[in-house]
Amino acid sequence: MTRTELRFRQIHLDFHTSEAIVGIGDDFDADEFATTLAHAHVNSVTCFARGHHGWNYYDSKLFPERRHPHLSRNLLAEQIEACHKLDIRVPIYVTVQWDQYTANLHPEWRVVNPNGSLEGTPPYEAGFYRRLCINTPYREFLKAQANEIMDLLPTDGFFFDITAPMDCSCRYCREKMVEQGLEPSDETDRKAFGLASLNEFMNELSTMIWARNPECTIFYNPGHIGYRHRASRDAHSHFELESLPSGGWGYDHFPVSMRYARTLGLDCLGMTGKFHTSWGDFHSFKNQAALEFECFNMLALGAKCSIGDQLHPSGQIDPDVYDLIGAVYSQVEAKEPWCVGAKPLTEIAVYSAEQFGDERVPATSSGALHIMEEGGFQFDFIDTEAEIEGYRLVILPDEIPCDQALEKKLAAFVAKGGSIIASYRGGLNPITGQYPAFFGLTFKGDAPYSPDFIVPEGAMGEGLRHTEYVMYKQGALVVPQGETHVLCETVIPYFNRTYKHYCSHRHTPSSGESGYPAVTQQGQIIYFAHPLFSQYAQNAPNWCKLLVHNAMRMLLGRTLVKHDGPSTLKVTLNEQAQFNRQVVHLLHYIPERRCQDMDIIEDIIPLYNVGLEIACERPVKTVTCEPQGTALGFSQDDVLHLTVPEIRGHQMICITFA
């Protein structure tokens, strides 16, 4: 089975249009539409068959009643024809769980809450956010529409939107649960059934589509790609990572999600938006510097680009929006040759806590992201099912449990020379309440004092003063066993802060007395008693970051990349094996909290004469700045040494081997 390769410069063109608006598509000009896209360097655009209001935008024979009542033309067919003439792909958008027309017509198909109420927007509130259940007869409608679209239209791909597992208590779900021996009143059973039902639906629909068109791309959008997609991977041709940093996701979301998604083996698109805030923000414009960063960060992390826009109900495309998009996509096009087929080079794997909770970006992942990126380290986020042989170091931050299967995997990893960093309860067996034996620690519970303090010693104190540093979050009390060395001790306060005894505004100062281990080492395993990663996510103490950096360098020695730029510089290393070269991406854009709602990027602050060291054993032939093609001087011993004269937002460095 073959799959069409994704393109680098996609538009996701929303078209959720109300029946209260007339003249839908009246001002659409097919040539102007396609030409505007082409001039903006767009080579793929997702266009609408059916949106959240429930209206169709093509001439349906099976469902003529669903045609938008004020649509003046066969809009989707005209969009596809015009775009195909200019070699622009047109994946087709179909909404799944939000459809106001269907929700009104068939309330019995809606998701039902455990208390018997209908899920979603109340009757007298604006919005179409009322979920439909895919275990109802709605499922057959979805299959019929997908088949009809393939009958009537050239179908490059499908983008099925709003596809999340539901905790549904409708009669169809309850009946199916009973058939499967599950208890509908049990929340755990309902949630497991909801996920299994969604995965079954996606596999069923994809199998049907691919039987007719093996090259059709298919993606089911839940608004986040994470751990649960490991089980549904084969229903997708690729992943599209919806992540508008200005609209509810935040700038941490995309890199955390992408660093995980890319380990699942499918091609990926990053998806941001041209909007100042989020979807449906008509007549707004994102700052160009922000849009550049978001797209170039996609390239740096191994994804292709998608920018969200919304077509006006009249059908007229906005030339000013595409001036902005074209200014960015022209640069993406110039950079593509150094991104085609590129694979990330990583040496560190960070276990994600998403597997064990409901958060898209757990605090431990957010903290780990910043600690890693700010040190220039090359890393992935993984789950406990991932293979780890290819990494040099794995990190279990703060709360990652370690069952028997993971313990066996980690033991084999260490036996082959791998290293581990764990913190707080990271690595505890949820049944025995203890760490693996090879950690050399006995867990006694939470530390008796908090906040307490740490005095960094030896290599662990590199870059830090030899003094006490407060550790705000409560740590663990551990007892070293065997040959485990205590690298740093805690220093305890006079007392814990209570109403009976307290000091000053916030917490009690140090008593100067040693307490219990803060950092230990057993061979290639370094353990921190405090939750440094979630602490860094909360208020970013520099000493927490440096402690982790020092531990990583102690275990790894030479790392893949090292630079002397500021901590705001993001560095990723990719390989294009087919061209016998590696590509370093250097990004320097600084999000600022200029308003209450979101972070803003407006200005590009250039960097000059940044030193780089790249670990590479093969002899280097040339080093160039790309896409400029400027040759750079370099020297090579056990590492490659070079200086980048200027980084203005984004700079690629191409290393070609002899």
JSON list of C-alpha atoms in Angstrom, two decimals, residues 124-304:
[
{"chain": "A", "resi": 124, "resn": "TYR", "atom": "CA", "xyz": [-29.82, 29.09, 24.58]},
{"chain": "A", "resi": 125, "resn": "GLU", "atom": "CA", "xyz": [-26.06, 29.62, 24.28]},
{"chain": "A", "resi": 126, "resn": "ALA", "atom": "CA", "xyz": [-24.25, 30.42, 21.05]},
{"chain": "A", "resi": 127, "resn": "GLY", "atom": "CA", "xyz": [-22.17, 27.59, 19.64]},
{"chain": "A", "resi": 128, "resn": "PHE", "atom": "CA", "xyz": [-22.33, 24.22, 17.92]},
{"chain": "A", "resi": 129, "resn": "TYR", "atom": "CA", "xyz": [-20.31, 22.37, 20.53]},
{"chain": "A", "resi": 130, "resn": "ARG", "atom": "CA", "xyz": [-22.68, 19.43, 20.97]},
{"chain": "A", "resi": 131, "resn": "ARG", "atom": "CA", "xyz": [-21.00, 16.05, 20.51]},
{"chain": "A", "resi": 132, "resn": "LEU", "atom": "CA", "xyz": [-22.50, 13.30, 18.41]},
{"chain": "A", "resi": 133, "resn": "CYS", "atom": "CA", "xyz": [-21.93, 9.65, 19.29]},
{"chain": "A", "resi": 134, "resn": "ILE", "atom": "CA", "xyz": [-20.29, 7.43, 16.68]},
{"chain": "A", "resi": 135, "resn": "ASN", "atom": "CA", "xyz": [-22.03, 4.33, 18.12]},
{"chain": "A", "resi": 136, "resn": "THR", "atom": "CA", "xyz": [-25.41, 5.62, 16.92]},
{"chain": "A", "resi": 137, "resn": "PRO", "atom": "CA", "xyz": [-26.78, 5.40, 13.33]},
{"chain": "A", "resi": 138, "resn": "TYR", "atom": "CA", "xyz": [-24.78, 8.59, 12.72]},
{"chain": "A", "resi": 139, "resn": "ARG", "atom": "CA", "xyz": [-21.86, 6.25, 12.04]},
{"chain": "A", "resi": 140, "resn": "GLU", "atom": "CA", "xyz": [-23.55, 4.90, 8.90]},
{"chain": "A", "resi": 141, "resn": "PHE", "atom": "CA", "xyz": [-24.23, 8.44, 7.72]},
{"chain": "A", "resi": 142, "resn": "LEU", "atom": "CA", "xyz": [-20.52, 9.28, 8.07]},
{"chain": "A", "resi": 143, "resn": "LYS", "atom": "CA", "xyz": [-19.52, 6.24, 6.02]},
{"chain": "A", "resi": 144, "resn": "ALA", "atom": "CA", "xyz": [-22.14, 7.03, 3.38]},
{"chain": "A", "resi": 145, "resn": "GLN", "atom": "CA", "xyz": [-20.91, 10.61, 3.05]},
{"chain": "A", "resi": 146, "resn": "ALA", "atom": "CA", "xyz": [-17.27, 9.54, 2.75]},
{"chain": "A", "resi": 147, "resn": "ASN", "atom": "CA", "xyz": [-18.23, 7.12, -0.02]},
{"chain": "A", "resi": 148, "resn": "GLU", "atom": "CA", "xyz": [-20.28, 9.76, -1.80]},
{"chain": "A", "resi": 149, "resn": "ILE", "atom": "CA", "xyz": [-17.43, 12.28, -1.68]},
{"chain": "A", "resi": 150, "resn": "MET", "atom": "CA", "xyz": [-15.15, 9.71, -3.31]},
{"chain": "A", "resi": 151, "resn": "ASP", "atom": "CA", "xyz": [-17.85, 9.04, -5.93]},
{"chain": "A", "resi": 152, "resn": "LEU", "atom": "CA", "xyz": [-18.37, 12.70, -6.83]},
{"chain": "A", "resi": 153, "resn": "LEU", "atom": "CA", "xyz": [-15.02, 14.40, -6.26]},
{"chain": "A", "resi": 154, "resn": "PRO", "atom": "CA", "xyz": [-11.30, 13.81, -6.85]},
{"chain": "A", "resi": 155, "resn": "THR", "atom": "CA", "xyz": [-10.27, 12.95, -3.29]},
{"chain": "A", "resi": 156, "resn": "ASP", "atom": "CA", "xyz": [-6.65, 13.63, -2.34]},
{"chain": "A", "resi": 157, "resn": "GLY", "atom": "CA", "xyz": [-7.32, 13.00, 1.32]},
{"chain": "A", "resi": 158, "resn": "PHE", "atom": "CA", "xyz": [-9.70, 13.32, 4.25]},
{"chain": "A", "resi": 159, "resn": "PHE", "atom": "CA", "xyz": [-9.38, 15.49, 7.34]},
{"chain": "A", "resi": 160, "resn": "PHE", "atom": "CA", "xyz": [-11.94, 14.18, 9.84]},
{"chain": "A", "resi": 161, "resn": "ASP", "atom": "CA", "xyz": [-12.32, 16.76, 12.58]},
{"chain": "A", "resi": 162, "resn": "ILE", "atom": "CA", "xyz": [-13.37, 16.55, 16.23]},
{"chain": "A", "resi": 163, "resn": "THR", "atom": "CA", "xyz": [-12.64, 12.92, 17.00]},
{"chain": "A", "resi": 164, "resn": "ALA", "atom": "CA", "xyz": [-12.14, 12.39, 20.72]},
{"chain": "A", "resi": 165, "resn": "PRO", "atom": "CA", "xyz": [-13.08, 9.43, 22.93]},
{"chain": "A", "resi": 166, "resn": "MET", "atom": "CA", "xyz": [-16.35, 10.09, 24.74]},
{"chain": "A", "resi": 167, "resn": "ASP", "atom": "CA", "xyz": [-17.68, 9.04, 28.13]},
{"chain": "A", "resi": 168, "resn": "CYS", "atom": "CA", "xyz": [-21.15, 8.43, 26.69]},
{"chain": "A", "resi": 169, "resn": "SER", "atom": "CA", "xyz": [-24.23, 6.92, 28.32]},
{"chain": "A", "resi": 170, "resn": "CYS", "atom": "CA", "xyz": [-26.60, 6.98, 25.34]},
{"chain": "A", "resi": 171, "resn": "ARG", "atom": "CA", "xyz": [-28.70, 3.85, 24.84]},
{"chain": "A", "resi": 172, "resn": "TYR", "atom": "CA", "xyz": [-26.52, 2.65, 21.96]},
{"chain": "A", "resi": 173, "resn": "CYS", "atom": "CA", "xyz": [-23.36, 2.80, 24.07]},
{"chain": "A", "resi": 174, "resn": "ARG", "atom": "CA", "xyz": [-25.03, 1.18, 27.07]},
{"chain": "A", "resi": 175, "resn": "GLU", "atom": "CA", "xyz": [-26.34, -1.68, 24.95]},
{"chain": "A", "resi": 176, "resn": "LYS", "atom": "CA", "xyz": [-22.96, -2.31, 23.31]},
{"chain": "A", "resi": 177, "resn": "MET", "atom": "CA", "xyz": [-21.21, -2.22, 26.68]},
{"chain": "A", "resi": 178, "resn": "VAL", "atom": "CA", "xyz": [-23.55, -4.84, 28.09]},
{"chain": "A", "resi": 179, "resn": "GLU", "atom": "CA", "xyz": [-22.97, -7.00, 24.99]},
{"chain": "A", "resi": 180, "resn": "GLN", "atom": "CA", "xyz": [-19.23, -6.78, 25.69]},
{"chain": "A", "resi": 181, "resn": "GLY", "atom": "CA", "xyz": [-19.60, -7.67, 29.37]},
{"chain": "A", "resi": 182, "resn": "LEU", "atom": "CA", "xyz": [-18.85, -4.14, 30.58]},
{"chain": "A", "resi": 183, "resn": "GLU", "atom": "CA", "xyz": [-20.70, -2.24, 33.28]},
{"chain": "A", "resi": 184, "resn": "PRO", "atom": "CA", "xyz": [-22.21, 1.03, 31.95]},
{"chain": "A", "resi": 185, "resn": "SER", "atom": "CA", "xyz": [-22.44, 2.58, 35.43]},
{"chain": "A", "resi": 186, "resn": "ASP", "atom": "CA", "xyz": [-18.68, 2.18, 35.93]},
{"chain": "A", "resi": 187, "resn": "GLU", "atom": "CA", "xyz": [-16.74, 5.26, 34.79]},
{"chain": "A", "resi": 188, "resn": "THR", "atom": "CA", "xyz": [-13.56, 3.30, 34.12]},
{"chain": "A", "resi": 189, "resn": "ASP", "atom": "CA", "xyz": [-15.44, 0.86, 31.88]},
{"chain": "A", "resi": 190, "resn": "ARG", "atom": "CA", "xyz": [-17.21, 3.71, 30.05]},
{"chain": "A", "resi": 191, "resn": "LYS", "atom": "CA", "xyz": [-13.97, 5.56, 29.31]},
{"chain": "A", "resi": 192, "resn": "ALA", "atom": "CA", "xyz": [-12.21, 2.41, 28.13]},
{"chain": "A", "resi": 193, "resn": "PHE", "atom": "CA", "xyz": [-15.20, 1.60, 25.94]},
{"chain": "A", "resi": 194, "resn": "GLY", "atom": "CA", "xyz": [-15.26, 5.16, 24.56]},
{"chain": "A", "resi": 195, "resn": "LEU", "atom": "CA", "xyz": [-11.61, 4.93, 23.49]},
{"chain": "A", "resi": 196, "resn": "ALA", "atom": "CA", "xyz": [-12.02, 1.44, 22.04]},
{"chain": "A", "resi": 197, "resn": "SER", "atom": "CA", "xyz": [-15.14, 2.56, 20.14]},
{"chain": "A", "resi": 198, "resn": "LEU", "atom": "CA", "xyz": [-13.34, 5.52, 18.61]},
{"chain": "A", "resi": 199, "resn": "ASN", "atom": "CA", "xyz": [-10.37, 3.40, 17.55]},
{"chain": "A", "resi": 200, "resn": "GLU", "atom": "CA", "xyz": [-12.73, 0.81, 16.05]},
{"chain": "A", "resi": 201, "resn": "PHE", "atom": "CA", "xyz": [-14.60, 3.52, 14.13]},
{"chain": "A", "resi": 202, "resn": "MET", "atom": "CA", "xyz": [-11.39, 5.06, 12.76]},
{"chain": "A", "resi": 203, "resn": "ASN", "atom": "CA", "xyz": [-10.02, 1.70, 11.65]},
{"chain": "A", "resi": 204, "resn": "GLU", "atom": "CA", "xyz": [-13.33, 0.79, 10.02]},
{"chain": "A", "resi": 205, "resn": "LEU", "atom": "CA", "xyz": [-13.60, 4.07, 8.13]},
{"chain": "A", "resi": 206, "resn": "SER", "atom": "CA", "xyz": [-9.94, 4.09, 7.03]},
{"chain": "A", "resi": 207, "resn": "THR", "atom": "CA", "xyz": [-10.15, 0.48, 5.83]},
{"chain": "A", "resi": 208, "resn": "MET", "atom": "CA", "xyz": [-13.20, 1.38, 3.75]},
{"chain": "A", "resi": 209, "resn": "ILE", "atom": "CA", "xyz": [-11.52, 4.45, 2.22]},
{"chain": "A", "resi": 210, "resn": "TRP", "atom": "CA", "xyz": [-8.18, 2.78, 1.51]},
{"chain": "A", "resi": 211, "resn": "ALA", "atom": "CA", "xyz": [-9.92, -0.17, -0.16]},
{"chain": "A", "resi": 212, "resn": "ARG", "atom": "CA", "xyz": [-11.11, 2.35, -2.76]},
{"chain": "A", "resi": 213, "resn": "ASN", "atom": "CA", "xyz": [-8.13, 4.71, -2.82]},
{"chain": "A", "resi": 214, "resn": "PRO", "atom": "CA", "xyz": [-4.89, 3.41, -1.28]},
{"chain": "A", "resi": 215, "resn": "GLU", "atom": "CA", "xyz": [-3.11, 6.74, -1.80]},
{"chain": "A", "resi": 216, "resn": "CYS", "atom": "CA", "xyz": [-5.73, 8.84, 0.00]},
{"chain": "A", "resi": 217, "resn": "THR", "atom": "CA", "xyz": [-4.31, 10.59, 3.06]},
{"chain": "A", "resi": 218, "resn": "ILE", "atom": "CA", "xyz": [-6.42, 10.25, 6.22]},
{"chain": "A", "resi": 219, "resn": "PHE", "atom": "CA", "xyz": [-6.20, 12.08, 9.52]},
{"chain": "A", "resi": 220, "resn": "TYR", "atom": "CA", "xyz": [-8.60, 12.16, 12.48]},
{"chain": "A", "resi": 221, "resn": "ASN", "atom": "CA", "xyz": [-8.18, 15.38, 14.44]},
{"chain": "A", "resi": 222, "resn": "PRO", "atom": "CA", "xyz": [-8.72, 15.42, 18.22]},
{"chain": "A", "resi": 223, "resn": "GLY", "atom": "CA", "xyz": [-6.88, 18.72, 18.78]},
{"chain": "A", "resi": 224, "resn": "HIS", "atom": "CA", "xyz": [-3.90, 16.93, 20.33]},
{"chain": "A", "resi": 225, "resn": "ILE", "atom": "CA", "xyz": [-1.60, 14.07, 19.38]},
{"chain": "A", "resi": 226, "resn": "GLY", "atom": "CA", "xyz": [-0.37, 12.06, 22.34]},
{"chain": "A", "resi": 227, "resn": "TYR", "atom": "CA", "xyz": [-0.07, 8.69, 23.99]},
{"chain": "A", "resi": 228, "resn": "ARG", "atom": "CA", "xyz": [-3.48, 7.32, 22.97]},
{"chain": "A", "resi": 229, "resn": "HIS", "atom": "CA", "xyz": [-2.50, 7.61, 19.30]},
{"chain": "A", "resi": 230, "resn": "ARG", "atom": "CA", "xyz": [-0.05, 4.75, 19.60]},
{"chain": "A", "resi": 231, "resn": "ALA", "atom": "CA", "xyz": [-3.05, 2.38, 19.54]},
{"chain": "A", "resi": 232, "resn": "SER", "atom": "CA", "xyz": [-4.73, 4.14, 16.57]},
{"chain": "A", "resi": 233, "resn": "ARG", "atom": "CA", "xyz": [-1.59, 4.82, 14.54]},
{"chain": "A", "resi": 234, "resn": "ASP", "atom": "CA", "xyz": [-2.52, 2.47, 11.70]},
{"chain": "A", "resi": 235, "resn": "ALA", "atom": "CA", "xyz": [-5.82, 4.26, 11.06]},
{"chain": "A", "resi": 236, "resn": "HIS", "atom": "CA", "xyz": [-3.86, 7.38, 10.07]},
{"chain": "A", "resi": 237, "resn": "SER", "atom": "CA", "xyz": [-1.69, 8.07, 7.05]},
{"chain": "A", "resi": 238, "resn": "HIS", "atom": "CA", "xyz": [-0.05, 10.91, 9.00]},
{"chain": "A", "resi": 239, "resn": "PHE", "atom": "CA", "xyz": [-0.56, 13.19, 11.99]},
{"chain": "A", "resi": 240, "resn": "GLU", "atom": "CA", "xyz": [-1.51, 16.86, 11.95]},
{"chain": "A", "resi": 241, "resn": "LEU", "atom": "CA", "xyz": [-0.60, 18.55, 15.22]},
{"chain": "A", "resi": 242, "resn": "GLU", "atom": "CA", "xyz": [-3.15, 21.30, 15.80]},
{"chain": "A", "resi": 243, "resn": "SER", "atom": "CA", "xyz": [-1.32, 23.70, 18.10]},
{"chain": "A", "resi": 244, "resn": "LEU", "atom": "CA", "xyz": [-2.16, 27.38, 17.89]},
{"chain": "A", "resi": 245, "resn": "PRO", "atom": "CA", "xyz": [0.12, 28.91, 20.52]},
{"chain": "A", "resi": 246, "resn": "SER", "atom": "CA", "xyz": [-2.07, 32.01, 20.63]},
{"chain": "A", "resi": 247, "resn": "GLY", "atom": "CA", "xyz": [-5.32, 30.14, 21.27]},
{"chain": "A", "resi": 248, "resn": "GLY", "atom": "CA", "xyz": [-5.45, 27.69, 24.15]},
{"chain": "A", "resi": 249, "resn": "TRP", "atom": "CA", "xyz": [-2.51, 25.43, 23.39]},
{"chain": "A", "resi": 250, "resn": "GLY", "atom": "CA", "xyz": [0.46, 27.67, 24.25]},
{"chain": "A", "resi": 251, "resn": "TYR", "atom": "CA", "xyz": [4.03, 27.66, 22.99]},
{"chain": "A", "resi": 252, "resn": "ASP", "atom": "CA", "xyz": [4.95, 24.57, 25.04]},
{"chain": "A", "resi": 253, "resn": "HIS", "atom": "CA", "xyz": [2.33, 22.36, 23.39]},
{"chain": "A", "resi": 254, "resn": "PHE", "atom": "CA", "xyz": [3.70, 21.85, 19.90]},
{"chain": "A", "resi": 255, "resn": "PRO", "atom": "CA", "xyz": [7.29, 20.89, 20.81]},
{"chain": "A", "resi": 256, "resn": "VAL", "atom": "CA", "xyz": [6.11, 18.49, 23.53]},
{"chain": "A", "resi": 257, "resn": "SER", "atom": "CA", "xyz": [3.54, 16.87, 21.24]},
{"chain": "A", "resi": 258, "resn": "MET", "atom": "CA", "xyz": [5.82, 16.76, 18.19]},
{"chain": "A", "resi": 259, "resn": "ARG", "atom": "CA", "xyz": [8.79, 15.32, 20.09]},
{"chain": "A", "resi": 260, "resn": "TYR", "atom": "CA", "xyz": [6.46, 12.45, 21.00]},
{"chain": "A", "resi": 261, "resn": "ALA", "atom": "CA", "xyz": [4.48, 12.09, 17.76]},
{"chain": "A", "resi": 262, "resn": "ARG", "atom": "CA", "xyz": [7.60, 11.78, 15.61]},
{"chain": "A", "resi": 263, "resn": "THR", "atom": "CA", "xyz": [8.61, 8.62, 17.51]},
{"chain": "A", "resi": 264, "resn": "LEU", "atom": "CA", "xyz": [5.47, 6.82, 16.25]},
{"chain": "A", "resi": 265, "resn": "GLY", "atom": "CA", "xyz": [6.81, 6.57, 12.71]},
{"chain": "A", "resi": 266, "resn": "LEU", "atom": "CA", "xyz": [4.30, 8.62, 10.69]},
{"chain": "A", "resi": 267, "resn": "ASP", "atom": "CA", "xyz": [4.84, 11.80, 8.71]},
{"chain": "A", "resi": 268, "resn": "CYS", "atom": "CA", "xyz": [3.72, 14.89, 10.63]},
{"chain": "A", "resi": 269, "resn": "LEU", "atom": "CA", "xyz": [2.30, 18.32, 9.87]},
{"chain": "A", "resi": 270, "resn": "GLY", "atom": "CA", "xyz": [2.44, 21.08, 12.43]},
{"chain": "A", "resi": 271, "resn": "MET", "atom": "CA", "xyz": [-0.65, 23.27, 12.42]},
{"chain": "A", "resi": 272, "resn": "THR", "atom": "CA", "xyz": [-0.73, 26.86, 13.60]},
{"chain": "A", "resi": 273, "resn": "GLY", "atom": "CA", "xyz": [-2.97, 29.71, 12.46]},
{"chain": "A", "resi": 274, "resn": "LYS", "atom": "CA", "xyz": [-2.77, 33.14, 10.90]},
{"chain": "A", "resi": 275, "resn": "PHE", "atom": "CA", "xyz": [-5.14, 34.36, 13.63]},
{"chain": "A", "resi": 276, "resn": "HIS", "atom": "CA", "xyz": [-4.12, 36.72, 16.39]},
{"chain": "A", "resi": 277, "resn": "THR", "atom": "CA", "xyz": [-6.07, 34.60, 18.89]},
{"chain": "A", "resi": 278, "resn": "SER", "atom": "CA", "xyz": [-7.59, 31.37, 17.57]},
{"chain": "A", "resi": 279, "resn": "TRP", "atom": "CA", "xyz": [-10.01, 29.78, 15.10]},
{"chain": "A", "resi": 280, "resn": "GLY", "atom": "CA", "xyz": [-12.81, 31.98, 13.80]},
{"chain": "A", "resi": 281, "resn": "ASP", "atom": "CA", "xyz": [-10.93, 35.21, 14.58]},
{"chain": "A", "resi": 282, "resn": "PHE", "atom": "CA", "xyz": [-11.98, 36.96, 11.36]},
{"chain": "A", "resi": 283, "resn": "HIS", "atom": "CA", "xyz": [-9.94, 39.87, 9.97]},
{"chain": "A", "resi": 284, "resn": "SER", "atom": "CA", "xyz": [-7.01, 39.34, 12.36]},
{"chain": "A", "resi": 285, "resn": "PHE", "atom": "CA", "xyz": [-3.34, 38.91, 11.59]},
{"chain": "A", "resi": 286, "resn": "LYS", "atom": "CA", "xyz": [-0.59, 37.14, 13.49]},
{"chain": "A", "resi": 287, "resn": "ASN", "atom": "CA", "xyz": [2.70, 39.01, 13.74]},
{"chain": "A", "resi": 288, "resn": "GLN", "atom": "CA", "xyz": [4.95, 37.81, 10.94]},
{"chain": "A", "resi": 289, "resn": "ALA", "atom": "CA", "xyz": [7.82, 37.04, 13.32]},
{"chain": "A", "resi": 290, "resn": "ALA", "atom": "CA", "xyz": [5.52, 34.73, 15.30]},
{"chain": "A", "resi": 291, "resn": "LEU", "atom": "CA", "xyz": [4.28, 32.95, 12.18]},
{"chain": "A", "resi": 292, "resn": "GLU", "atom": "CA", "xyz": [7.88, 32.51, 11.01]},
{"chain": "A", "resi": 293, "resn": "PHE", "atom": "CA", "xyz": [8.93, 31.02, 14.33]},
{"chain": "A", "resi": 294, "resn": "GLU", "atom": "CA", "xyz": [5.99, 28.63, 14.43]},
{"chain": "A", "resi": 295, "resn": "CYS", "atom": "CA", "xyz": [6.63, 27.34, 10.89]},
{"chain": "A", "resi": 296, "resn": "PHE", "atom": "CA", "xyz": [10.42, 27.21, 11.19]},
{"chain": "A", "resi": 297, "resn": "ASN", "atom": "CA", "xyz": [10.09, 25.36, 14.51]},
{"chain": "A", "resi": 298, "resn": "MET", "atom": "CA", "xyz": [7.98, 22.77, 12.69]},
{"chain": "A", "resi": 299, "resn": "LEU", "atom": "CA", "xyz": [10.79, 22.28, 10.17]},
{"chain": "A", "resi": 300, "resn": "ALA", "atom": "CA", "xyz": [13.40, 22.10, 12.93]},
{"chain": "A", "resi": 301, "resn": "LEU", "atom": "CA", "xyz": [11.47, 19.36, 14.74]},
{"chain": "A", "resi": 302, "resn": "GLY", "atom": "CA", "xyz": [10.88, 17.31, 11.59]},
{"chain": "A", "resi": 303, "resn": "ALA", "atom": "CA", "xyz": [7.34, 18.38, 10.69]},
{"chain": "A", "resi": 304, "resn": "LYS", "atom": "CA", "xyz": [5.84, 19.97, 7.61]}
]
